[in-house]
Amino acid sequence: MSKKTTSQNEPTKKTMLRVADLVHDPANVRKHSDRNIEAIKSSLARFGQQKPIVVNGDNVVLAGNGTLMACKSLGWDNLWVEITPLKGSEATAYSIADNRSAELAEWDDDELAQMLTSLQNDDSIDHLVAGYTDEEIAKLVNKVMGEETDPAEFNPEYLVLITCSDEEQQSKVFQMCQDQNLEVKLLS
């Protein structure tokens, strides 16, 4: 049973703050690689800030240190923040839980492979903004298909993803492609 404290019932406050006024958490145990910061920068540059970072009353970042680093690198002046009343051990536990809870989630590899290959073939968006390289997508697709093909041989330019309305239609499309001597694989 978790211990309740009064700060759990206190509301947070969403506001815009100057990036220069925000402080990286000196006790942040989450490390951000260059690739991670580049992925965050790419996302922010393409989509803007879609969720606030979380700071305490002293403007110390409890959740979103990587976002702050990326925004500084992008030269942003302001960020949306959620100011929390959490302090001390509660703030520390929240900061760890915010990162750990995301790590405990799992990807649905079949669906992810389909989404990423669909993005690769969508000319309206740079699919790399999703944070996956073409090589990583190729490895994922191969894993889903149970193959060990060299990702260097994968060329998403010639990939076709077809969504069928049911199993019967999928079977017909599959057979039609095989009849044309096309390399075809079923994803479900």
mmCIF file of C-alpha atoms in Angstrom:
data_model
loop_
_atom_site.group_PDB
_atom_site.id
_atom_site.type_symbol
_atom_site.label_atom_id
_atom_site.label_comp_id
_atom_site.label_asym_id
_atom_site.label_seq_id
_atom_site.Cartn_x
_atom_site.Cartn_y
_atom_site.Cartn_z
ATOM 1 C CA MET A 1 0.000 0.000 0.000
ATOM 2 C CA SER A 2 1.425 3.374 -0.947
ATOM 3 C CA LYS A 3 1.824 6.183 1.522
ATOM 4 C CA LYS A 4 -0.360 9.182 0.819
ATOM 5 C CA THR A 5 0.890 12.697 1.198
ATOM 6 C CA THR A 6 -0.824 16.022 0.862
ATOM 7 C CA SER A 7 1.035 16.946 -2.360
ATOM 8 C CA GLN A 8 -0.766 14.152 -4.232
ATOM 9 C CA ASN A 9 -3.940 16.203 -3.992
ATOM 10 C CA GLU A 10 -2.421 19.578 -4.806
ATOM 11 C CA PRO A 11 -2.984 20.712 -8.390
ATOM 12 C CA THR A 12 -0.184 21.317 -10.833
ATOM 13 C CA LYS A 13 0.012 24.514 -12.833
ATOM 14 C CA LYS A 14 0.707 24.681 -16.573
ATOM 15 C CA THR A 15 2.543 27.784 -17.736
ATOM 16 C CA MET A 16 5.134 29.009 -20.212
ATOM 17 C CA LEU A 17 8.607 29.712 -18.818
ATOM 18 C CA ARG A 18 11.802 31.048 -20.324
ATOM 19 C CA VAL A 19 14.284 28.298 -21.174
ATOM 20 C CA ALA A 20 17.016 30.377 -19.501
ATOM 21 C CA ASP A 21 15.083 30.179 -16.204
ATOM 22 C CA LEU A 22 14.870 26.369 -16.212
ATOM 23 C CA VAL A 23 17.436 24.277 -14.350
ATOM 24 C CA HIS A 24 18.558 20.757 -15.271
ATOM 25 C CA ASP A 25 18.065 18.410 -12.353
ATOM 26 C CA PRO A 26 21.566 17.962 -10.884
ATOM 27 C CA ALA A 27 20.413 14.605 -9.481
ATOM 28 C CA ASN A 28 19.001 13.383 -12.807
ATOM 29 C CA VAL A 29 20.024 9.738 -13.185
ATOM 30 C CA ARG A 30 18.781 9.458 -16.774
ATOM 31 C CA LYS A 31 21.579 9.916 -19.307
ATOM 32 C CA HIS A 32 20.925 11.316 -22.772
ATOM 33 C CA SER A 33 23.135 10.213 -25.645
ATOM 34 C CA ASP A 34 23.791 12.482 -28.608
ATOM 35 C CA ARG A 35 21.455 10.299 -30.674
ATOM 36 C CA ASN A 36 18.700 10.679 -28.078
ATOM 37 C CA ILE A 37 19.037 14.481 -28.049
ATOM 38 C CA GLU A 38 19.074 14.553 -31.869
ATOM 39 C CA ALA A 39 15.870 12.474 -31.923
ATOM 40 C CA ILE A 40 14.203 14.846 -29.458
ATOM 41 C CA LYS A 41 15.379 17.855 -31.473
ATOM 42 C CA SER A 42 14.047 16.332 -34.672
ATOM 43 C CA SER A 43 10.668 15.668 -33.064
ATOM 44 C CA LEU A 44 10.454 19.155 -31.570
ATOM 45 C CA ALA A 45 11.477 20.800 -34.825
ATOM 46 C CA ARG A 46 8.828 18.860 -36.766
ATOM 47 C CA PHE A 47 5.944 18.690 -34.291
ATOM 48 C CA GLY A 48 6.627 21.425 -31.747
ATOM 49 C CA GLN A 49 6.276 20.840 -28.033
ATOM 50 C CA GLN A 50 3.265 18.549 -27.658
ATOM 51 C CA LYS A 51 3.546 17.999 -23.911
ATOM 52 C CA PRO A 52 4.954 20.122 -21.104
ATOM 53 C CA ILE A 53 8.027 19.241 -19.111
ATOM 54 C CA VAL A 54 7.599 18.971 -15.330
ATOM 55 C CA VAL A 55 9.419 21.316 -12.964
ATOM 56 C CA ASN A 56 9.290 21.933 -9.239
ATOM 57 C CA GLY A 57 8.682 25.321 -7.635
ATOM 58 C CA ASP A 58 12.362 26.231 -8.107
ATOM 59 C CA ASN A 59 12.180 25.537 -11.874
ATOM 60 C CA VAL A 60 14.297 22.385 -11.525
ATOM 61 C CA VAL A 61 13.280 19.894 -14.217
ATOM 62 C CA LEU A 62 11.905 16.643 -12.783
ATOM 63 C CA ALA A 63 10.714 15.192 -16.106
ATOM 64 C CA GLY A 64 11.963 16.467 -19.445
ATOM 65 C CA ASN A 65 15.672 17.110 -18.983
ATOM 66 C CA GLY A 66 16.339 15.749 -22.482
ATOM 67 C CA THR A 67 13.663 18.038 -23.895
ATOM 68 C CA LEU A 68 15.267 21.005 -22.174
ATOM 69 C CA MET A 69 18.676 20.066 -23.601
ATOM 70 C CA ALA A 70 17.188 19.772 -27.098
ATOM 71 C CA CYS A 71 15.339 23.088 -26.808
ATOM 72 C CA LYS A 72 18.515 24.868 -25.721
ATOM 73 C CA SER A 73 20.310 23.370 -28.709
ATOM 74 C CA LEU A 74 17.491 24.527 -31.014
ATOM 75 C CA GLY A 75 17.710 28.037 -29.575
ATOM 76 C CA TRP A 76 14.171 28.069 -28.199
ATOM 77 C CA ASP A 77 13.307 30.906 -25.813
ATOM 78 C CA ASN A 78 10.287 29.407 -24.014
ATOM 79 C CA LEU A 79 8.858 26.045 -22.992
ATOM 80 C CA TRP A 80 5.534 24.863 -21.649
ATOM 81 C CA VAL A 81 6.012 23.496 -18.149
ATOM 82 C CA GLU A 82 3.844 21.834 -15.562
ATOM 83 C CA ILE A 83 4.826 23.099 -12.117
ATOM 84 C CA THR A 84 4.367 20.372 -9.533
ATOM 85 C CA PRO A 85 4.131 20.776 -5.767
ATOM 86 C CA LEU A 86 6.181 17.579 -5.278
ATOM 87 C CA LYS A 87 9.281 18.025 -3.116
ATOM 88 C CA GLY A 88 12.084 15.967 -1.661
ATOM 89 C CA SER A 89 11.705 12.202 -1.860
ATOM 90 C CA GLU A 90 8.378 12.486 -3.666
ATOM 91 C CA ALA A 91 9.975 14.570 -6.427
ATOM 92 C CA THR A 92 12.861 12.109 -6.702
ATOM 93 C CA ALA A 93 10.542 9.109 -6.844
ATOM 94 C CA TYR A 94 8.363 10.814 -9.482
ATOM 95 C CA SER A 95 11.371 11.642 -11.642
ATOM 96 C CA ILE A 96 12.545 8.031 -11.580
ATOM 97 C CA ALA A 97 9.019 6.642 -12.085
ATOM 98 C CA ASP A 98 8.442 8.922 -15.091
ATOM 99 C CA ASN A 99 11.412 7.371 -16.886
ATOM 100 C CA ARG A 100 11.013 3.825 -15.591
ATOM 101 C CA SER A 101 7.342 3.488 -16.493
ATOM 102 C CA ALA A 102 8.168 4.188 -20.156
ATOM 103 C CA GLU A 103 10.907 1.530 -20.088
ATOM 104 C CA LEU A 104 8.451 -1.080 -18.826
ATOM 105 C CA ALA A 105 6.178 -0.681 -21.840
ATOM 106 C CA GLU A 106 6.658 -3.008 -24.809
ATOM 107 C CA TRP A 107 6.280 -2.436 -28.529
ATOM 108 C CA ASP A 108 3.895 -4.435 -30.654
ATOM 109 C CA ASP A 109 6.580 -5.275 -33.228
ATOM 110 C CA ASP A 110 4.124 -6.318 -35.950
ATOM 111 C CA GLU A 111 2.168 -3.066 -35.733
ATOM 112 C CA LEU A 112 5.295 -0.953 -35.302
ATOM 113 C CA ALA A 113 6.874 -2.508 -38.395
ATOM 114 C CA GLN A 114 3.745 -1.745 -40.394
ATOM 115 C CA MET A 115 3.572 1.842 -39.146
ATOM 116 C CA LEU A 116 7.245 2.532 -39.790
ATOM 117 C CA THR A 117 7.208 1.061 -43.293
ATOM 118 C CA SER A 118 4.079 3.068 -44.013
ATOM 119 C CA LEU A 119 5.901 6.225 -42.883
ATOM 120 C CA GLN A 120 8.860 5.300 -45.099
ATOM 121 C CA ASN A 121 6.521 5.338 -48.089
ATOM 122 C CA ASP A 122 4.695 8.534 -47.152
ATOM 123 C CA ASP A 123 6.185 11.449 -49.075
ATOM 124 C CA SER A 124 4.479 13.989 -46.812
ATOM 125 C CA ILE A 125 6.788 13.300 -43.857
ATOM 126 C CA ASP A 126 10.418 12.445 -43.196
ATOM 127 C CA HIS A 127 10.029 9.019 -41.587
ATOM 128 C CA LEU A 128 13.295 9.447 -39.668
ATOM 129 C CA VAL A 129 11.540 11.923 -37.376
ATOM 130 C CA ALA A 130 10.004 8.866 -35.671
ATOM 131 C CA GLY A 131 13.470 8.094 -34.286
ATOM 132 C CA TYR A 132 14.224 4.926 -36.281
ATOM 133 C CA THR A 133 16.898 4.617 -38.948
ATOM 134 C CA ASP A 134 16.220 2.718 -42.169
ATOM 135 C CA GLU A 135 18.536 -0.028 -40.916
ATOM 136 C CA GLU A 136 16.601 -0.357 -37.660
ATOM 137 C CA ILE A 137 13.330 -0.534 -39.571
ATOM 138 C CA ALA A 138 14.798 -3.232 -41.836
ATOM 139 C CA LYS A 139 15.913 -5.256 -38.804
ATOM 140 C CA LEU A 140 12.462 -4.931 -37.258
ATOM 141 C CA VAL A 141 10.710 -5.975 -40.462
ATOM 142 C CA ASN A 142 13.059 -8.946 -40.795
ATOM 143 C CA LYS A 143 12.422 -9.916 -37.174
ATOM 144 C CA VAL A 144 8.664 -9.750 -37.689
ATOM 145 C CA MET A 145 8.963 -11.851 -40.847
ATOM 146 C CA GLY A 146 11.318 -14.304 -39.172
ATOM 147 C CA GLU A 147 14.144 -13.589 -41.595
ATOM 148 C CA GLU A 148 17.798 -12.806 -41.116
ATOM 149 C CA THR A 149 18.247 -10.665 -44.229
ATOM 150 C CA ASP A 150 21.093 -8.165 -44.214
ATOM 151 C CA PRO A 151 19.522 -4.753 -43.499
ATOM 152 C CA ALA A 152 21.914 -3.202 -46.037
ATOM 153 C CA GLU A 153 19.989 -5.081 -48.746
ATOM 154 C CA PHE A 154 16.689 -3.543 -47.649
ATOM 155 C CA ASN A 155 15.429 -0.770 -49.903
ATOM 156 C CA PRO A 156 12.233 0.820 -48.540
ATOM 157 C CA GLU A 157 11.778 2.662 -51.842
ATOM 158 C CA TYR A 158 10.425 -0.543 -53.370
ATOM 159 C CA LEU A 159 8.364 -1.747 -50.421
ATOM 160 C CA VAL A 160 4.580 -1.972 -50.758
ATOM 161 C CA LEU A 161 2.336 -2.353 -47.744
ATOM 162 C CA ILE A 162 -1.225 -3.460 -48.455
ATOM 163 C CA THR A 163 -3.924 -3.453 -45.794
ATOM 164 C CA CYS A 164 -6.683 -5.963 -46.422
ATOM 165 C CA SER A 165 -10.187 -5.866 -44.994
ATOM 166 C CA ASP A 166 -10.153 -9.495 -43.884
ATOM 167 C CA GLU A 167 -8.238 -12.772 -44.037
ATOM 168 C CA GLU A 168 -9.933 -13.871 -47.245
ATOM 169 C CA GLN A 169 -8.908 -10.719 -49.104
ATOM 170 C CA GLN A 170 -5.387 -11.045 -47.700
ATOM 171 C CA SER A 171 -5.183 -14.593 -49.040
ATOM 172 C CA LYS A 172 -6.331 -13.493 -52.512
ATOM 173 C CA VAL A 173 -3.846 -10.593 -52.668
ATOM 174 C CA PHE A 174 -1.071 -12.871 -51.433
ATOM 175 C CA GLN A 175 -1.835 -15.465 -54.100
ATOM 176 C CA MET A 176 -2.092 -12.826 -56.824
ATOM 177 C CA CYS A 177 1.354 -11.500 -55.920
ATOM 178 C CA GLN A 178 2.835 -14.997 -55.852
ATOM 179 C CA ASP A 179 1.315 -15.682 -59.275
ATOM 180 C CA GLN A 180 3.229 -12.652 -60.559
ATOM 181 C CA ASN A 181 6.487 -14.075 -59.080
ATOM 182 C CA LEU A 182 6.708 -11.212 -56.594
ATOM 183 C CA GLU A 183 8.408 -11.696 -53.272
ATOM 184 C CA VAL A 184 5.593 -11.343 -50.782
ATOM 185 C CA LYS A 185 5.312 -11.838 -47.030
ATOM 186 C CA LEU A 186 2.281 -11.858 -44.759
ATOM 187 C CA LEU A 187 2.169 -9.609 -41.720
ATOM 188 C CA SER A 188 -0.653 -10.093 -39.292
#
